[in-house]
mmCIF file of C-alpha atoms in Angstrom:
data_model
loop_
_atom_site.group_PDB
_atom_site.id
_atom_site.type_symbol
_atom_site.label_atom_id
_atom_site.label_comp_id
_atom_site.label_asym_id
_atom_site.label_seq_id
_atom_site.Cartn_x
_atom_site.Cartn_y
_atom_site.Cartn_z
ATOM 1 C CA MET A 27 -9.865 10.537 -10.333
ATOM 2 C CA LYS A 28 -10.009 8.328 -13.371
ATOM 3 C CA VAL A 29 -13.486 6.926 -14.067
ATOM 4 C CA ILE A 30 -13.784 3.705 -16.072
ATOM 5 C CA LYS A 31 -17.244 3.365 -17.592
ATOM 6 C CA LYS A 32 -19.120 0.336 -18.867
ATOM 7 C CA GLU A 33 -18.235 1.030 -22.521
ATOM 8 C CA LYS A 34 -14.503 1.033 -21.750
ATOM 9 C CA LEU A 35 -14.763 -2.188 -19.777
ATOM 10 C CA VAL A 36 -16.691 -3.840 -22.615
ATOM 11 C CA ARG A 37 -14.124 -2.710 -25.215
ATOM 12 C CA ASP A 38 -11.192 -3.880 -23.085
ATOM 13 C CA ILE A 39 -12.777 -7.271 -22.398
ATOM 14 C CA ALA A 40 -13.601 -7.714 -26.091
ATOM 15 C CA LYS A 41 -10.016 -6.878 -27.052
ATOM 16 C CA GLN A 42 -8.463 -9.141 -24.410
ATOM 17 C CA THR A 43 -10.703 -12.115 -25.268
ATOM 18 C CA ASN A 44 -10.832 -11.573 -29.041
ATOM 19 C CA ASN A 45 -14.636 -11.333 -29.032
ATOM 20 C CA ASN A 46 -17.032 -8.918 -30.686
ATOM 21 C CA ILE A 47 -17.930 -5.837 -28.675
ATOM 22 C CA SER A 48 -21.639 -6.594 -29.178
ATOM 23 C CA ASP A 49 -21.216 -10.119 -27.768
ATOM 24 C CA VAL A 50 -19.342 -8.849 -24.714
ATOM 25 C CA LYS A 51 -21.946 -6.110 -24.198
ATOM 26 C CA THR A 52 -24.709 -8.734 -24.299
ATOM 27 C CA ILE A 53 -22.897 -10.855 -21.707
ATOM 28 C CA TYR A 54 -22.138 -7.813 -19.545
ATOM 29 C CA ASN A 55 -25.805 -6.742 -19.576
ATOM 30 C CA ALA A 56 -26.919 -10.300 -18.801
ATOM 31 C CA LEU A 57 -24.467 -10.443 -15.874
ATOM 32 C CA GLU A 58 -25.845 -7.173 -14.540
ATOM 33 C CA ASN A 59 -29.421 -8.488 -14.791
ATOM 34 C CA VAL A 60 -28.559 -11.807 -13.134
ATOM 35 C CA ILE A 61 -26.796 -10.031 -10.250
ATOM 36 C CA PHE A 62 -29.766 -7.677 -9.810
ATOM 37 C CA ASN A 63 -32.227 -10.581 -9.803
ATOM 38 C CA TYR A 64 -30.230 -12.500 -7.192
ATOM 39 C CA LEU A 65 -29.778 -9.467 -4.926
ATOM 40 C CA SER A 66 -33.459 -8.510 -5.183
ATOM 41 C CA SER A 67 -34.456 -12.058 -4.204
ATOM 42 C CA ALA A 68 -33.191 -11.599 -0.631
ATOM 43 C CA SER A 69 -35.965 -12.345 1.848
ATOM 44 C CA GLU A 70 -36.699 -12.793 5.540
ATOM 45 C CA ASP A 71 -35.675 -16.415 5.213
ATOM 46 C CA GLU A 72 -32.518 -15.952 3.189
ATOM 47 C CA ASP A 73 -29.951 -13.219 2.571
ATOM 48 C CA ILE A 74 -27.890 -13.358 -0.622
ATOM 49 C CA CYS A 75 -24.106 -13.375 -1.110
ATOM 50 C CA ILE A 76 -22.669 -13.280 -4.639
ATOM 51 C CA LYS A 77 -18.976 -14.085 -4.965
ATOM 52 C CA LEU A 78 -18.430 -11.890 -7.987
ATOM 53 C CA PHE A 79 -14.660 -12.268 -8.327
ATOM 54 C CA GLU A 80 -11.974 -13.888 -6.194
ATOM 55 C CA GLY A 81 -12.013 -11.639 -3.118
ATOM 56 C CA ILE A 82 -15.004 -9.460 -4.134
ATOM 57 C CA THR A 83 -18.531 -10.164 -2.951
ATOM 58 C CA LEU A 84 -21.912 -8.467 -3.225
ATOM 59 C CA ASP A 85 -24.392 -9.045 -0.408
ATOM 60 C CA GLY A 86 -28.112 -8.441 -0.288
ATOM 61 C CA LYS A 87 -29.460 -8.290 3.270
ATOM 62 C CA TYR A 88 -33.191 -8.197 3.931
ATOM 63 C CA ILE A 89 -34.226 -5.563 6.483
ATOM 64 C CA PRO A 90 -37.777 -6.238 7.782
ATOM 65 C CA GLU A 91 -40.329 -3.481 8.286
ATOM 66 C CA LYS A 92 -40.318 -1.800 11.668
ATOM 67 C CA THR A 93 -41.774 1.154 13.507
ATOM 68 C CA LYS A 94 -39.551 4.082 14.420
ATOM 69 C CA LYS A 95 -40.299 6.961 16.707
ATOM 70 C CA ASN A 96 -39.511 10.497 15.569
ATOM 71 C CA ASN A 97 -37.542 12.054 18.449
ATOM 72 C CA LEU A 98 -38.684 15.589 17.591
ATOM 73 C CA THR A 99 -42.427 15.044 17.150
ATOM 74 C CA GLY A 100 -42.972 11.808 19.066
ATOM 75 C CA GLU A 101 -44.814 10.311 16.087
ATOM 76 C CA THR A 102 -44.291 6.668 15.244
ATOM 77 C CA ASN A 103 -43.790 5.824 11.589
ATOM 78 C CA LEU A 104 -43.764 2.499 9.800
ATOM 79 C CA VAL A 105 -40.541 1.938 7.869
ATOM 80 C CA GLU A 106 -41.096 -0.476 5.003
ATOM 81 C CA SER A 107 -38.952 -3.553 4.507
ATOM 82 C CA LYS A 108 -36.016 -3.189 2.139
ATOM 83 C CA ILE A 109 -32.963 -4.937 0.784
ATOM 84 C CA LYS A 110 -29.662 -3.385 1.778
ATOM 85 C CA PRO A 111 -26.853 -4.026 -0.724
ATOM 86 C CA LYS A 112 -23.279 -4.238 0.509
ATOM 87 C CA PHE A 113 -19.974 -4.581 -1.318
ATOM 88 C CA ASN A 114 -17.029 -6.389 0.291
ATOM 89 C CA ILE A 115 -13.373 -6.711 -0.672
ATOM 90 C CA THR A 116 -11.227 -9.210 1.205
ATOM 91 C CA ARG A 117 -7.968 -8.327 2.868
ATOM 92 C CA SER A 118 -6.097 -10.785 0.614
ATOM 93 C CA TYR A 119 -7.482 -9.000 -2.484
ATOM 94 C CA CYS A 120 -6.254 -5.658 -1.129
ATOM 95 C CA GLU A 121 -2.831 -7.140 -0.346
ATOM 96 C CA LYS A 122 -2.643 -8.644 -3.848
ATOM 97 C CA LEU A 123 -3.580 -5.263 -5.320
ATOM 98 C CA ASN A 124 -0.848 -3.477 -3.360
ATOM 99 C CA SER A 125 1.970 -5.956 -3.913
#
């Protein structure tokens, strides 16, 4: 498996757009922070969907707190609320990739 890391992406974007690596890295880091802030803002009232690229979305779904019963001990535990991230790729993106 070939792994493409952040540094490689930044270098490739800088080369393709004729920009400085430091400028692209700044934009990349800002994008990461903006995405994180949007996803972490999901709430009971509103889930978040970020259309990152054409055919690629990131979702942040708010899961409220609930009580669960342990089947082995019979104890009930409170499970805290959380935000569940999800990554989606559309069928058309996959078809485009494979054509």
